[in-house]
């Protein structure tokens, strides 16, 4: 079936297009090359700038900086469009299995039936973790935040799977990639089980990625766990929606860590740490905390007022995005998922969901949010869905990490395989003390 696709501008490279910088002080002039891309704004190639002029560019927070070439994901934040390898997120979320999306992000094309079967078998080969690996968990307190456990255990994978860790070997890179995709659901479920004091369940291949994860998270050895197809579909969609998102803080962290040729498990552990913060992947947990604190619809105006008050650090978590200045397409899909999951579980009247819908309605009607183009982001509705399924709030960022692992590792691989790969080494504007002589202790 042919579907209408958004009309996106193609920005092909323009031979010889340059941007001229003029130094007004002495009239010096430099031409910098302009590079095109498939979609999105053109970029000014500032790489020769320092060597030719002695100036750095200054862009803390990367407001106007493209840090790499990437062929994986495209976002048009003004129009709320997200594409993976050219495919709109809405289509992937509606039709694709998460492993299909993993294949797409890694290999650049959708798999045929036999390619998908082969990929599924390959991933299945790696779903278990080393028996010794379980002992790591015992070192953590049961009430540790699951993200702390994830950082430690995922980083420790490098101590268990160092047989194929030579990142200059393409086959070793691919094996590490497959291991991460395969083992993350197992580790994530183990972190959850450990927090509950319940035994770990071995993976069961053949169930499907989302169903296998649900079984490892909620099953117990004493009885068979029957996976609800509606919940499996919701988790599959959640994972697809979190699979990749261009050069966000955690992905950029994975790329930077990997640029020193560190092993991929350590790089992904670094990504998990960056994801944890409440401004990034920790926002799904923070949204539910915020909704619980608001408590009832009549208290929404108090929190809207606080969010607008610059002297109050409170912000409406789950609202706003560095790139989207329109509705985050993932939030719209997750809002629908909430309806489906709550209906399946007989929780149509879930007060937190009603509160979130009302908060969205009031915020989107408020000049402050309208003028700043602050819309619900991916984290606004995801926690409500995960909570209804049975995950505690502290698990939400780990589920984000589970979905994002494929994005991290696909981007890591793309970075390592780039022909002009260099160690990432930003410079700075030094604002410290001017040069001064060392004073011996007795003279200070
Ligand atoms: N509530 C109230 N005001 C906000 C919010 C918010 N959630 N987000 C941005 N603003 C205001 C901000 O105060 C600023 O106002 P002004 O121009 O008057 O100074 C303006 O909007 C622009 O915000 P910014 O902080 O310059 O934007 P940023 O691109 O640096 O930050 C953000 C993006 C996501 C960190 C921010 O919107 C935020 O803190 N949102 C809440 C946390 C959140 O939901 N994070 C999840 C992000 S999406 C998923 C992910 O990345 O994992």
GROMACS .gro file of N, CA, C and O in nm, residues 233-296:
model
  256
  233UNK      N    1   0.276  -0.602   2.226
  233UNK     CA    2   0.273  -0.503   2.117
  233UNK      C    3   0.311  -0.364   2.170
  233UNK      O    4   0.386  -0.291   2.108
  234UNK      N    5   0.262  -0.333   2.290
  234UNK     CA    6   0.292  -0.202   2.349
  234UNK      C    7   0.442  -0.190   2.380
  234UNK      O    8   0.503  -0.086   2.353
  235UNK      N    9   0.502  -0.296   2.434
  235UNK     CA   10   0.645  -0.291   2.465
  235UNK      C   11   0.725  -0.287   2.335
  235UNK      O   12   0.824  -0.213   2.322
  236UNK      N   13   0.682  -0.364   2.236
  236UNK     CA   14   0.751  -0.361   2.106
  236UNK      C   15   0.751  -0.218   2.050
  236UNK      O   16   0.853  -0.165   2.007
  237UNK      N   17   0.636  -0.154   2.059
  237UNK     CA   18   0.624  -0.017   2.006
  237UNK      C   19   0.709   0.080   2.087
  237UNK      O   20   0.774   0.168   2.033
  238UNK      N   21   0.706   0.062   2.219
  238UNK     CA   22   0.789   0.146   2.306
  238UNK      C   23   0.936   0.135   2.265
  238UNK      O   24   1.007   0.235   2.253
  239UNK      N   25   0.982   0.012   2.240
  239UNK     CA   26   1.123  -0.008   2.203
  239UNK      C   27   1.152   0.055   2.067
  239UNK      O   28   1.255   0.121   2.049
  240UNK      N   29   1.060   0.038   1.972
  240UNK     CA   30   1.079   0.098   1.839
  240UNK      C   31   1.089   0.250   1.852
  240UNK      O   32   1.176   0.314   1.792
  241UNK      N   33   1.002   0.307   1.935
  241UNK     CA   34   0.999   0.454   1.949
  241UNK      C   35   1.124   0.509   2.017
  241UNK      O   36   1.155   0.626   2.004
  242UNK      N   37   1.194   0.424   2.092
  242UNK     CA   38   1.314   0.470   2.163
  242UNK      C   39   1.443   0.426   2.094
  242UNK      O   40   1.553   0.454   2.144
  243UNK      N   41   1.431   0.360   1.978
  243UNK     CA   42   1.548   0.294   1.918
  243UNK      C   43   1.664   0.388   1.885
  243UNK      O   44   1.780   0.353   1.906
  244UNK      N   45   1.633   0.504   1.832
  244UNK     CA   46   1.742   0.597   1.801
  244UNK      C   47   1.685   0.737   1.792
  244UNK      O   48   1.565   0.755   1.768
  245UNK      N   49   1.770   0.836   1.813
  245UNK     CA   50   1.720   0.973   1.802
  245UNK      C   51   1.834   1.067   1.770
  245UNK      O   52   1.852   1.168   1.837
  246UNK      N   53   1.913   1.029   1.667
  246UNK     CA   54   2.015   1.121   1.617
  246UNK      C   55   2.117   1.154   1.727
  246UNK      O   56   2.142   1.071   1.813
  247UNK      N   57   2.172   1.273   1.730
  247UNK     CA   58   2.287   1.299   1.819
  247UNK      C   59   2.245   1.357   1.955
  247UNK      O   60   2.289   1.464   1.996
  248UNK      N   61   2.158   1.285   2.026
  248UNK     CA   62   2.117   1.327   2.161
  248UNK      C   63   2.233   1.309   2.259
  248UNK      O   64   2.338   1.254   2.223
  249UNK      N   65   2.212   1.351   2.385
  249UNK     CA   66   2.323   1.352   2.482
  249UNK      C   67   2.386   1.213   2.502
  249UNK      O   68   2.508   1.200   2.505
  250UNK      N   69   2.303   1.109   2.513
  250UNK     CA   70   2.363   0.977   2.540
  250UNK      C   71   2.432   0.921   2.416
  250UNK      O   72   2.538   0.859   2.426
  251UNK      N   73   2.374   0.942   2.299
  251UNK     CA   74   2.436   0.891   2.176
  251UNK      C   75   2.567   0.964   2.149
  251UNK      O   76   2.667   0.903   2.111
  252UNK      N   77   2.564   1.097   2.172
  252UNK     CA   78   2.687   1.173   2.154
  252UNK      C   79   2.793   1.123   2.252
  252UNK      O   80   2.912   1.115   2.220
  253UNK      N   81   2.749   1.086   2.373
  253UNK     CA   82   2.842   1.033   2.474
  253UNK      C   83   2.903   0.901   2.426
  253UNK      O   84   3.025   0.878   2.439
  254UNK      N   85   2.820   0.814   2.372
  254UNK     CA   86   2.869   0.685   2.322
  254UNK      C   87   2.972   0.709   2.210
  254UNK      O   88   3.078   0.648   2.206
  255UNK      N   89   2.939   0.802   2.121
  255UNK     CA   90   3.032   0.832   2.011
  255UNK      C   91   3.164   0.888   2.067
  255UNK      O   92   3.272   0.851   2.020
  256UNK      N   93   3.155   0.979   2.162
  256UNK     CA   94   3.277   1.041   2.215
  256UNK      C   95   3.361   0.936   2.287
  256UNK      O   96   3.482   0.925   2.266
  257UNK      N   97   3.295   0.853   2.370
  257UNK     CA   98   3.369   0.748   2.441
  257UNK      C   99   3.434   0.655   2.339
  257UNK      O  100   3.552   0.619   2.351
  258UNK      N  101   3.359   0.619   2.236
  258UNK     CA  102   3.409   0.524   2.136
  258UNK      C  103   3.518   0.583   2.048
  258UNK      O  104   3.599   0.509   1.990
  259UNK      N  105   3.522   0.716   2.040
  259UNK     CA  106   3.620   0.778   1.949
  259UNK      C  107   3.763   0.755   1.998
  259UNK      O  108   3.858   0.769   1.921
  260UNK      N  109   3.778   0.719   2.126
  260UNK     CA  110   3.913   0.688   2.176
  260UNK      C  111   3.946   0.541   2.153
  260UNK      O  112   4.048   0.493   2.199
  261UNK      N  113   3.854   0.470   2.086
  261UNK     CA  114   3.866   0.327   2.058
  261UNK      C  115   3.850   0.242   2.184
  261UNK      O  116   3.907   0.133   2.194
  262UNK      N  117   3.772   0.294   2.279
  262UNK     CA  118   3.735   0.214   2.398
  262UNK      C  119   3.643   0.101   2.353
  262UNK      O  120   3.584   0.109   2.245
  263UNK      N  121   3.631  -0.003   2.434
  263UNK     CA  122   3.548  -0.116   2.390
  263UNK      C  123   3.399  -0.078   2.395
  263UNK      O  124   3.357   0.006   2.474
  264UNK      N  125   3.320  -0.140   2.307
  264UNK     CA  126   3.180  -0.097   2.290
  264UNK      C  127   3.093  -0.114   2.414
  264UNK      O  128   2.998  -0.038   2.434
  265UNK      N  129   3.123  -0.213   2.499
  265UNK     CA  130   3.039  -0.231   2.619
  265UNK      C  131   3.060  -0.113   2.714
  265UNK      O  132   2.966  -0.061   2.774
  266UNK      N  133   3.186  -0.069   2.726
  266UNK     CA  134   3.216   0.047   2.811
  266UNK      C  135   3.148   0.171   2.753
  266UNK      O  136   3.097   0.257   2.827
  267UNK      N  137   3.148   0.182   2.620
  267UNK     CA  138   3.086   0.300   2.556
  267UNK      C  139   2.936   0.303   2.584
  267UNK      O  140   2.878   0.408   2.612
  268UNK      N  141   2.872   0.185   2.576
  268UNK     CA  142   2.727   0.181   2.601
  268UNK      C  143   2.700   0.211   2.748
  268UNK      O  144   2.603   0.281   2.782
  269UNK      N  145   2.787   0.164   2.838
  269UNK     CA  146   2.770   0.198   2.981
  269UNK      C  147   2.779   0.350   2.998
  269UNK      O  148   2.702   0.409   3.076
  270UNK      N  149   2.868   0.414   2.924
  270UNK     CA  150   2.878   0.561   2.930
  270UNK      C  151   2.748   0.624   2.881
  270UNK      O  152   2.699   0.723   2.938
  271UNK      N  153   2.690   0.566   2.775
  271UNK     CA  154   2.562   0.616   2.723
  271UNK      C  155   2.453   0.605   2.830
  271UNK      O  156   2.371   0.696   2.845
  272UNK      N  157   2.454   0.496   2.904
  272UNK     CA  158   2.351   0.477   3.009
  272UNK      C  159   2.364   0.587   3.115
  272UNK      O  160   2.263   0.642   3.160
  273UNK      N  161   2.486   0.622   3.151
  273UNK     CA  162   2.503   0.728   3.252
  273UNK      C  163   2.446   0.861   3.201
  273UNK      O  164   2.380   0.933   3.275
  274UNK      N  165   2.474   0.891   3.075
  274UNK     CA  166   2.424   1.019   3.020
  274UNK      C  167   2.272   1.017   3.008
  274UNK      O  168   2.206   1.120   3.023
  275UNK      N  169   2.218   0.899   2.981
  275UNK     CA  170   2.073   0.887   2.964
  275UNK      C  171   1.998   0.909   3.095
  275UNK      O  172   1.884   0.954   3.097
  276UNK      N  173   2.063   0.874   3.204
  276UNK     CA  174   1.997   0.868   3.335
  276UNK      C  175   1.939   1.002   3.380
  276UNK      O  176   1.838   1.008   3.451
  277UNK      N  177   1.999   1.111   3.341
  277UNK     CA  178   1.959   1.243   3.392
  277UNK      C  179   1.814   1.277   3.361
  277UNK      O  180   1.760   1.237   3.258
  278UNK      N  181   1.750   1.356   3.450
  278UNK     CA  182   1.608   1.389   3.431
  278UNK      C  183   1.580   1.478   3.310
  278UNK      O  184   1.465   1.489   3.269
  279UNK      N  185   1.685   1.539   3.252
  279UNK     CA  186   1.660   1.617   3.130
  279UNK      C  187   1.663   1.527   3.006
  279UNK      O  188   1.636   1.572   2.894
  280UNK      N  189   1.702   1.401   3.025
  280UNK     CA  190   1.711   1.309   2.910
  280UNK      C  191   1.626   1.186   2.942
  280UNK      O  192   1.505   1.199   2.964
  281UNK      N  193   1.684   1.068   2.951
  281UNK     CA  194   1.604   0.946   2.968
  281UNK      C  195   1.544   0.927   3.106
  281UNK      O  196   1.454   0.845   3.125
  282UNK      N  197   1.595   1.005   3.203
  282UNK     CA  198   1.536   0.996   3.337
  282UNK      C  199   1.405   1.074   3.346
  282UNK      O  200   1.337   1.073   3.449
  283UNK      N  201   1.370   1.141   3.235
  283UNK     CA  202   1.249   1.225   3.238
  283UNK      C  203   1.122   1.141   3.251
  283UNK      O  204   1.023   1.186   3.310
  284UNK      N  205   1.123   1.016   3.198
  284UNK     CA  206   1.000   0.935   3.208
  284UNK      C  207   0.965   0.906   3.355
  284UNK      O  208   0.850   0.910   3.395
  285UNK      N  209   1.069   0.881   3.434
  285UNK     CA  210   1.049   0.858   3.578
  285UNK      C  211   1.005   0.990   3.645
  285UNK      O  212   0.912   0.993   3.725
  286UNK      N  213   1.073   1.099   3.604
  286UNK     CA  214   1.044   1.229   3.666
  286UNK      C  215   0.902   1.277   3.633
  286UNK      O  216   0.839   1.345   3.715
  287UNK      N  217   0.850   1.240   3.515
  287UNK     CA  218   0.714   1.282   3.478
  287UNK      C  219   0.613   1.221   3.575
  287UNK      O  220   0.523   1.290   3.626
  288UNK      N  221   0.629   1.091   3.602
  288UNK     CA  222   0.532   1.026   3.692
  288UNK      C  223   0.546   1.082   3.833
  288UNK      O  224   0.445   1.107   3.901
  289UNK      N  225   0.669   1.110   3.876
  289UNK     CA  226   0.688   1.176   4.007
  289UNK      C  227   0.613   1.309   4.009
  289UNK      O  228   0.547   1.343   4.107
  290UNK      N  229   0.628   1.384   3.899
  290UNK     CA  230   0.563   1.516   3.892
  290UNK      C  231   0.410   1.502   3.894
  290UNK      O  232   0.342   1.574   3.968
  291UNK      N  233   0.358   1.406   3.817
  291UNK     CA  234   0.212   1.390   3.813
  291UNK      C  235   0.159   1.349   3.950
  291UNK      O  236   0.055   1.396   3.994
  292UNK      N  237   0.236   1.263   4.018
  292UNK     CA  238   0.194   1.221   4.153
  292UNK      C  239   0.196   1.340   4.248
  292UNK      O  240   0.109   1.354   4.334
  293UNK      N  241   0.296   1.427   4.230
  293UNK     CA  242   0.304   1.544   4.317
  293UNK      C  243   0.188   1.640   4.287
  293UNK      O  244   0.128   1.695   4.380
  294UNK      N  245   0.156   1.657   4.160
  294UNK     CA  246   0.043   1.747   4.127
  294UNK      C  247  -0.085   1.689   4.189
  294UNK      O  248  -0.164   1.761   4.250
  295UNK      N  249  -0.103   1.559   4.167
  295UNK     CA  250  -0.208   1.487   4.241
  295UNK      C  251  -0.349   1.499   4.188
  295UNK      O  252  -0.418   1.400   4.173
  296UNK      N  253  -0.395   1.619   4.156
  296UNK     CA  254  -0.533   1.632   4.106
  296UNK      C  255  -0.542   1.749   4.009
  296UNK      O  256  -0.460   1.842   4.012
   0.00000   0.00000   0.00000
